[in-house]
Short mmCIF file of C-alpha atoms in Angstrom, two decimals:
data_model
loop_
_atom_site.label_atom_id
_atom_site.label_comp_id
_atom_site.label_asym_id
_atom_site.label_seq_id
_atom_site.Cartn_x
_atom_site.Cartn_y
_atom_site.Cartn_z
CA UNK A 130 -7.54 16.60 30.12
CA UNK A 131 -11.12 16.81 28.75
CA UNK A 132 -11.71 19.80 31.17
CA UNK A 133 -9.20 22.29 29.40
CA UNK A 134 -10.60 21.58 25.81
CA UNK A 135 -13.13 24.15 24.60
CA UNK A 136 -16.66 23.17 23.72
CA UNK A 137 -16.22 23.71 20.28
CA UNK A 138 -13.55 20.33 19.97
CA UNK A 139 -16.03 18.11 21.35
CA UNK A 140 -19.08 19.84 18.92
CA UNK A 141 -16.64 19.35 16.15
CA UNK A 142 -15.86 15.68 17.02
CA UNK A 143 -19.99 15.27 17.06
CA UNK A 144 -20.12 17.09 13.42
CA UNK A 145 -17.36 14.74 11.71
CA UNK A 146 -18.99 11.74 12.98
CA UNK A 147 -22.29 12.96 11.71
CA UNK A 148 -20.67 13.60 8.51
CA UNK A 149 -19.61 9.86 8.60
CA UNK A 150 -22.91 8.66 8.83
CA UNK A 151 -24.17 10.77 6.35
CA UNK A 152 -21.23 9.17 4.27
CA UNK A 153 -19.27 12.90 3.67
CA UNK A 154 -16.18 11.89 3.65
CA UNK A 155 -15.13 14.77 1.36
CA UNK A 156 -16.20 16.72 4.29
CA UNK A 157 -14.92 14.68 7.24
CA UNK A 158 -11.46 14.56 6.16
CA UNK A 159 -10.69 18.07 6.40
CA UNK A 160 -12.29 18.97 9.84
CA UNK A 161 -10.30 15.89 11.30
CA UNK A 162 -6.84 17.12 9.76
CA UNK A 163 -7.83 20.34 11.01
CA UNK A 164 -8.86 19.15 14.75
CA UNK A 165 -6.10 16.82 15.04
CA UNK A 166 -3.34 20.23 13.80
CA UNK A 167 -5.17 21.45 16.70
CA UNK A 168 -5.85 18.73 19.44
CA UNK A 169 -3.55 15.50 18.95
CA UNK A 170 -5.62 13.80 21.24
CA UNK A 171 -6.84 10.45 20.93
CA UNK A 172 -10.67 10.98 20.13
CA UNK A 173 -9.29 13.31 17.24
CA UNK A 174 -6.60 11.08 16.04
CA UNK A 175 -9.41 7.72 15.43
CA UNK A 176 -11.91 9.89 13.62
CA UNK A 177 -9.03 11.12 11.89
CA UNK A 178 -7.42 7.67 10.90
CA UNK A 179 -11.06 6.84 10.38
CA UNK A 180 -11.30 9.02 7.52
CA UNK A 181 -8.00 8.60 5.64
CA UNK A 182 -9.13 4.85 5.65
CA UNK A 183 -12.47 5.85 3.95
CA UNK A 184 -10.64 7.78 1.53
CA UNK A 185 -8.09 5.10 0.57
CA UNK A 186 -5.22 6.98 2.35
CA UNK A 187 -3.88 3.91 3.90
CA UNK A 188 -0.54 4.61 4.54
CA UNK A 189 -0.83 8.00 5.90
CA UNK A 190 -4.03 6.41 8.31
CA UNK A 191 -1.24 3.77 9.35
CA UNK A 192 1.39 7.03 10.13
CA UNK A 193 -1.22 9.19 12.13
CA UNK A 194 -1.97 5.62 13.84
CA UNK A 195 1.15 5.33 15.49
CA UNK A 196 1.15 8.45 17.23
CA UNK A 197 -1.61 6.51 19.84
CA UNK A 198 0.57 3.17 19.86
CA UNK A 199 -0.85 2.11 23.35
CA UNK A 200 -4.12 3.44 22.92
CA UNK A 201 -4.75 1.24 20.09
CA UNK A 202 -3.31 -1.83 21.17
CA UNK A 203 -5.05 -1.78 24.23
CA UNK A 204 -8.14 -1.21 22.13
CA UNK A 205 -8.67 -4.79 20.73
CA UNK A 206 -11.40 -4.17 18.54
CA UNK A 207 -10.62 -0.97 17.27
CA UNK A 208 -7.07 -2.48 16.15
CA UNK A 209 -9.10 -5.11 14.74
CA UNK A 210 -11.18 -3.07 12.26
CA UNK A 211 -8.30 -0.82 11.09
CA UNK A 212 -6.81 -3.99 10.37
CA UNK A 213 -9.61 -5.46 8.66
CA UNK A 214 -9.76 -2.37 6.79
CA UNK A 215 -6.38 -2.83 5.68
CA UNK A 216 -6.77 -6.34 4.16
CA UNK A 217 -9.97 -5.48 2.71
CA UNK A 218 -8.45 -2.68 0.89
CA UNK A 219 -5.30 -5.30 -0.27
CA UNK A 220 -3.38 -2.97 1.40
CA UNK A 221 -0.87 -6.25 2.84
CA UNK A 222 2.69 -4.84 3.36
CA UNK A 223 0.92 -1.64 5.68
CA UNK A 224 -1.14 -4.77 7.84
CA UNK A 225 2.34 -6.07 8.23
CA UNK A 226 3.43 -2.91 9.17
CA UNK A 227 1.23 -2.35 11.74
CA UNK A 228 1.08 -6.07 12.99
CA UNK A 229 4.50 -5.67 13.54
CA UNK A 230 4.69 -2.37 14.84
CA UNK A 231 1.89 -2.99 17.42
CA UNK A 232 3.08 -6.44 17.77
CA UNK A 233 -0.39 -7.77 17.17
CA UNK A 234 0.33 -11.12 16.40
CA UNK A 235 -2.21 -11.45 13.51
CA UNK A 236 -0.16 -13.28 11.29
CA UNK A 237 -2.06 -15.91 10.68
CA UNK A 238 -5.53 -13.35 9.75
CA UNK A 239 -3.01 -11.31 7.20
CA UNK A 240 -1.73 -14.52 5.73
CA UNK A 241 -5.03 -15.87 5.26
CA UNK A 242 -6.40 -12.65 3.59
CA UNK A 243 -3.28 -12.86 1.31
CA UNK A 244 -3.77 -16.61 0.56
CA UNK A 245 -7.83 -15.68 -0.71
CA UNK A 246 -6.21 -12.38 -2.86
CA UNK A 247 -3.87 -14.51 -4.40
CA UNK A 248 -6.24 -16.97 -5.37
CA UNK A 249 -8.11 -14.89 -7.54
CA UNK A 250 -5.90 -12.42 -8.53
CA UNK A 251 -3.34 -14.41 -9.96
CA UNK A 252 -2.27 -12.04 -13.26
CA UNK A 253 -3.02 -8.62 -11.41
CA UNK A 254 -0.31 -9.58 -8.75
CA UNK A 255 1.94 -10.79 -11.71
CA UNK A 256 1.53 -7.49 -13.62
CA UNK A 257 1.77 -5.23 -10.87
CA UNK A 258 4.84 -7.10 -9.61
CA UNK A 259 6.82 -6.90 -13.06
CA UNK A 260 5.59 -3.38 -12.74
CA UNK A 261 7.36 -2.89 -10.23
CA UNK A 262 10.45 -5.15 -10.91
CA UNK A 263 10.97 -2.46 -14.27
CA UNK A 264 10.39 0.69 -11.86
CA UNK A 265 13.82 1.99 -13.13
CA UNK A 266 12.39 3.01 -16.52
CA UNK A 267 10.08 5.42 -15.61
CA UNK A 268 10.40 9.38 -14.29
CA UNK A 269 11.78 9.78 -10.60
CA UNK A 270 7.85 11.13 -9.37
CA UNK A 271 6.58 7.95 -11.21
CA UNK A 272 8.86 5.21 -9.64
CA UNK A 273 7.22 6.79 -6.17
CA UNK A 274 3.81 5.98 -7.48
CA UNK A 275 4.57 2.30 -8.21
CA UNK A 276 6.05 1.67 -5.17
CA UNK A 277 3.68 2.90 -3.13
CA UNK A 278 1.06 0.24 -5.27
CA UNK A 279 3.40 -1.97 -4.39
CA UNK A 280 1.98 -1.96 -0.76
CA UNK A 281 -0.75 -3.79 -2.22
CA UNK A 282 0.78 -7.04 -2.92
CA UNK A 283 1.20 -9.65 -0.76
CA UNK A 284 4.27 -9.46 0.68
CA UNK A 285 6.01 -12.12 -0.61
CA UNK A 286 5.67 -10.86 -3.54
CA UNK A 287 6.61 -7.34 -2.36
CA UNK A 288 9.85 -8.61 -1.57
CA UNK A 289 10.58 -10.55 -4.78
CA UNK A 290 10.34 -7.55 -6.89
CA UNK A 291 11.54 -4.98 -4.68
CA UNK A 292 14.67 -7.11 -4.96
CA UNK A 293 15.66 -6.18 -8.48
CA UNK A 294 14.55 -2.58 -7.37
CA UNK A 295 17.46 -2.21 -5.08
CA UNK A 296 19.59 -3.06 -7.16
CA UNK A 297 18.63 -0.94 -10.26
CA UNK A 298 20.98 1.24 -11.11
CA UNK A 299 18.57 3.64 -12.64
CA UNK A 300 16.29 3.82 -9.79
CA UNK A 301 16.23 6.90 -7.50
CA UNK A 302 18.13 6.72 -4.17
CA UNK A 303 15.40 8.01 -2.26
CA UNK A 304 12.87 5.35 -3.66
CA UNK A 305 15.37 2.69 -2.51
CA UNK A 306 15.37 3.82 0.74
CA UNK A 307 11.81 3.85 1.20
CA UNK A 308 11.25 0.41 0.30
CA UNK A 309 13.89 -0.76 2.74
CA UNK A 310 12.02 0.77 5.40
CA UNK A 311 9.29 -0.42 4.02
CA UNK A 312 10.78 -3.82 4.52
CA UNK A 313 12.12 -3.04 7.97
CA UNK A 314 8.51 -2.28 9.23
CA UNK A 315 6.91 -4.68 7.78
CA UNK A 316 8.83 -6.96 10.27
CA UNK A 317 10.86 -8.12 7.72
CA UNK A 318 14.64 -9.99 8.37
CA UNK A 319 17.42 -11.59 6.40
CA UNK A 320 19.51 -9.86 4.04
CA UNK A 321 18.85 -8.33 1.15
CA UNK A 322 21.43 -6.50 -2.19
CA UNK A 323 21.38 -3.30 -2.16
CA UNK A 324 23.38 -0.81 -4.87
CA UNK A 325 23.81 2.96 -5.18
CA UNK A 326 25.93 6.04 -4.66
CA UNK A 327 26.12 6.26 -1.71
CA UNK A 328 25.81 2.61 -0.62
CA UNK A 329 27.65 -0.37 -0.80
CA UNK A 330 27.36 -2.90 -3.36
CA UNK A 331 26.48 -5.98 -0.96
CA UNK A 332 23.59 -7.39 2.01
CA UNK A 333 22.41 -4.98 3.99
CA UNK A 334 20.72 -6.70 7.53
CA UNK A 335 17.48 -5.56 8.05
CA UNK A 336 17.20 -6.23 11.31
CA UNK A 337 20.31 -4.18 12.54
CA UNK A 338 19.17 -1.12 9.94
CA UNK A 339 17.08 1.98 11.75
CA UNK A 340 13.43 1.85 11.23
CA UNK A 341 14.05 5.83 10.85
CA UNK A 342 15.73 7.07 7.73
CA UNK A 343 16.32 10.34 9.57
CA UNK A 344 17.98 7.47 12.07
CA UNK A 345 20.31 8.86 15.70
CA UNK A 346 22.43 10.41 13.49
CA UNK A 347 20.48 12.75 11.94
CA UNK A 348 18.43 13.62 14.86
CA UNK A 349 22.15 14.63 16.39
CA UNK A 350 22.68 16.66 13.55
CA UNK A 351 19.16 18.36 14.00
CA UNK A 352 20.10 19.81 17.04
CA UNK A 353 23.11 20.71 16.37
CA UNK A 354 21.41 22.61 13.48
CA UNK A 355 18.20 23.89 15.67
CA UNK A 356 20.57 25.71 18.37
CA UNK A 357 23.04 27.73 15.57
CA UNK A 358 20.42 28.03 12.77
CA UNK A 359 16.59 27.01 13.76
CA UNK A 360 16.47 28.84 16.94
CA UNK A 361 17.56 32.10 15.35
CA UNK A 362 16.95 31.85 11.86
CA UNK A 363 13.29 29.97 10.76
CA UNK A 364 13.56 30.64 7.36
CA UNK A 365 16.75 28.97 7.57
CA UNK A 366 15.46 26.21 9.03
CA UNK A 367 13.11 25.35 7.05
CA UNK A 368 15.70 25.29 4.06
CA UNK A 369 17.96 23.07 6.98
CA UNK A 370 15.28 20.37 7.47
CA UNK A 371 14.78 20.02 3.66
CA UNK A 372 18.61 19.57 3.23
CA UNK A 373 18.80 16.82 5.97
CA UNK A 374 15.19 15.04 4.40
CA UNK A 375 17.02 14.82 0.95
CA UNK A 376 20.54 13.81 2.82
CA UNK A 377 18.80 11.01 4.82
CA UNK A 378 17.17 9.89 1.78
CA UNK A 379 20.17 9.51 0.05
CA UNK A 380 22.14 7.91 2.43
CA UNK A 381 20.25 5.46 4.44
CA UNK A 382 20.74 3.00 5.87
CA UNK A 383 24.63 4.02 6.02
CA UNK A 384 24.51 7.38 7.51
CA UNK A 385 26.27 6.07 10.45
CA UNK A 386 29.37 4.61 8.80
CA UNK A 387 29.13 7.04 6.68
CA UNK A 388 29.08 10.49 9.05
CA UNK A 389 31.49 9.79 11.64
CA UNK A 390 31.27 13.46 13.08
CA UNK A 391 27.67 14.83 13.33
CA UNK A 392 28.58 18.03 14.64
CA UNK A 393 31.51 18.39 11.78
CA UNK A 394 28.43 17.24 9.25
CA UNK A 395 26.01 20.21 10.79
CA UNK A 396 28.82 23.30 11.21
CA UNK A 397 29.36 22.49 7.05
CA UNK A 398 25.55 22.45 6.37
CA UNK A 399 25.68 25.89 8.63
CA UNK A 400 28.53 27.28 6.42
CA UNK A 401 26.35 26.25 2.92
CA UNK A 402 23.47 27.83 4.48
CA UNK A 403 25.27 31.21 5.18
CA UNK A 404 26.53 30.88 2.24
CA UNK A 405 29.94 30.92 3.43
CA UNK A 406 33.31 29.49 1.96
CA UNK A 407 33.10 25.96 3.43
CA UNK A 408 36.28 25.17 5.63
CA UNK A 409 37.26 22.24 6.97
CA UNK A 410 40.49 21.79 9.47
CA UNK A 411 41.24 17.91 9.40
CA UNK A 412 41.29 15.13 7.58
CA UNK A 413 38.19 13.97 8.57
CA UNK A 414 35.84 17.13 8.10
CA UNK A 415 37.33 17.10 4.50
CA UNK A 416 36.24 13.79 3.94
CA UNK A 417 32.85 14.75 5.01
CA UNK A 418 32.70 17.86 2.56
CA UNK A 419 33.07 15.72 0.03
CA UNK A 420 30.84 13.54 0.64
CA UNK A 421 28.47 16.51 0.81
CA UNK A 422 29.65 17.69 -2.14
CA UNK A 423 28.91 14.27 -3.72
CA UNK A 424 25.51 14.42 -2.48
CA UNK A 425 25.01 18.15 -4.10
CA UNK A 426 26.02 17.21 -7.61
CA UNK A 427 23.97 14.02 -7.40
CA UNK A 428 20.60 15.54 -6.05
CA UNK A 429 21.16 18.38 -8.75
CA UNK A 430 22.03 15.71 -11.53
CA UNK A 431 18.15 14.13 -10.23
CA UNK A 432 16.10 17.07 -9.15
CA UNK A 433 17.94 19.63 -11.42
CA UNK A 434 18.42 22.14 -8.72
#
């Protein structure tokens, strides 16, 4: 592999690690996001996931980290200082994450780090987690901000205010969502309430939910969508992918029960997108407009468009 990159890759993989020990971050970051758009290899992705952690990106560090899996679980110590970074940062729900993900079986490191944080920060974790536990107050773009501090509690007490969160009636759909993947990552099982829209008032299973928002049935409708719209249209498709984002979003972890006909599901998106009158033939595909219409009037009602 190493013979078909140019010379310049390797001279810029010298320069961002010079600017790390020269302590640039501010200048490392970009030249790694800009190598890595341009060589996902694995040299590029640690300098990369390097730098995010430097800058306090911790959760995108831990997304770009899973693109080398293998790589870094055969790579003991290197998993061990992302890791350590992790815990040093308080950042305990993403070291579950990726001690589950990796199945690192560190459990007993990320407990103890928790254990010492709790210790001594006694009334931060408190606040934050009442913070939290109230998310439903605040604008839609702040409850994202919360939760994502919320990734910096222990995880016990992640879960115990998430719990009201899911079942706030005034918290975005979307938000709810992401902290049930958040829990489903994190390794997390049981049951937990969820309430909303477009999900049922009762336990969802987190072990039987997708770790994927956009879960098999979206990815069924994607390719439905790619060969009538993305491969002729990319304007369209661009517009498509935001449509399914929001969908997914709204209606995980029950797209399955709740699209019973992916290809019905994509041929209606199609119609919207032509702006065509939507027609359905059956039963079924009318049940399904309506749910998208549902959808429509309830991301305008939140977004306002």
């Amino acid at each position: 592999m190493n013979s078909k990159l140019p010379e310049w890759y390797f001279q810029e993989l010298e320069q961002i690690q010079a600017n790390f020990d020269e302590r640039q971050i501010d200048l490392a970051l970009p030249r790694a996001l800009k190598l890595y758009e341009q060589y996902q290899t694995f040299d590029a992705n640690k300098l990369l996931v390097h730098a995010l952690l430097l800058n306090g990106e911790d959760d995108v560090a831990v997304s770009y980290l899973t693109d080398f899996e293998h790589q870094y679980q055969v790579n003991t110590a290197l998993i061990a200082d992302v890791l350590n970074t992790l815990l040093t940062h308080h950042a305990f729900v993403l070291g579950w994450q990726l001690n589950y993900k990796l199945d690192l079986q560190k459990d007993d490191i990320i407990e103890t780090a928790e254990q010492s944080y709790q210790l001594s920060n006694a009334k931060k974790i408190a606040e934050l987690t009442r913070k939290v536990s109230s998310v439903g107050t605040l604008a839609l773009e702040e409850q994202s901000v919360v939760l994502k501090q919320a990734k910096y509690l222990p995880l016990s007490s992640y879960r115990v205010a998430v719990q009201l969160v899911l079942q706030d009636p005034d918290v975005w759909q979307p938000v709810k969502s992401d902290v049930l993947q958040t829990l489903k990552l994190a390794g997390v099982t049981g049951s937990i309430i969820v309430t909303g829209k477009f999900q049922s008032t009762g336990a969802v299973k987190l072990a039987t939910i997708p770790a994927d928002i956009q879960g098999p049935i979206f990815q069924q409708i994607k390719e439905v969508l790619w060969k009538k719209v993305g491969a002729i249209d990319p304007v369209q498709w661009q517009i498509a992918e935001k449509e399914l984002f929001l969908q997914s979003a709204y209606l995980y972890p029950n797209a399955d029960q709740i699209i019973q006909d992916p290809d019905v599901w994509a041929e209606l998106l199609v119609q919207k997108l032509r702006g065509e009158r939507l027609a359905t033939n059956n039963e079924s595909a009318e049940k399904l407009l309506n749910v998208q219409d549902q959808l429509d009037q309830k991301i305008h009602e939140d977004l306002g468009f």
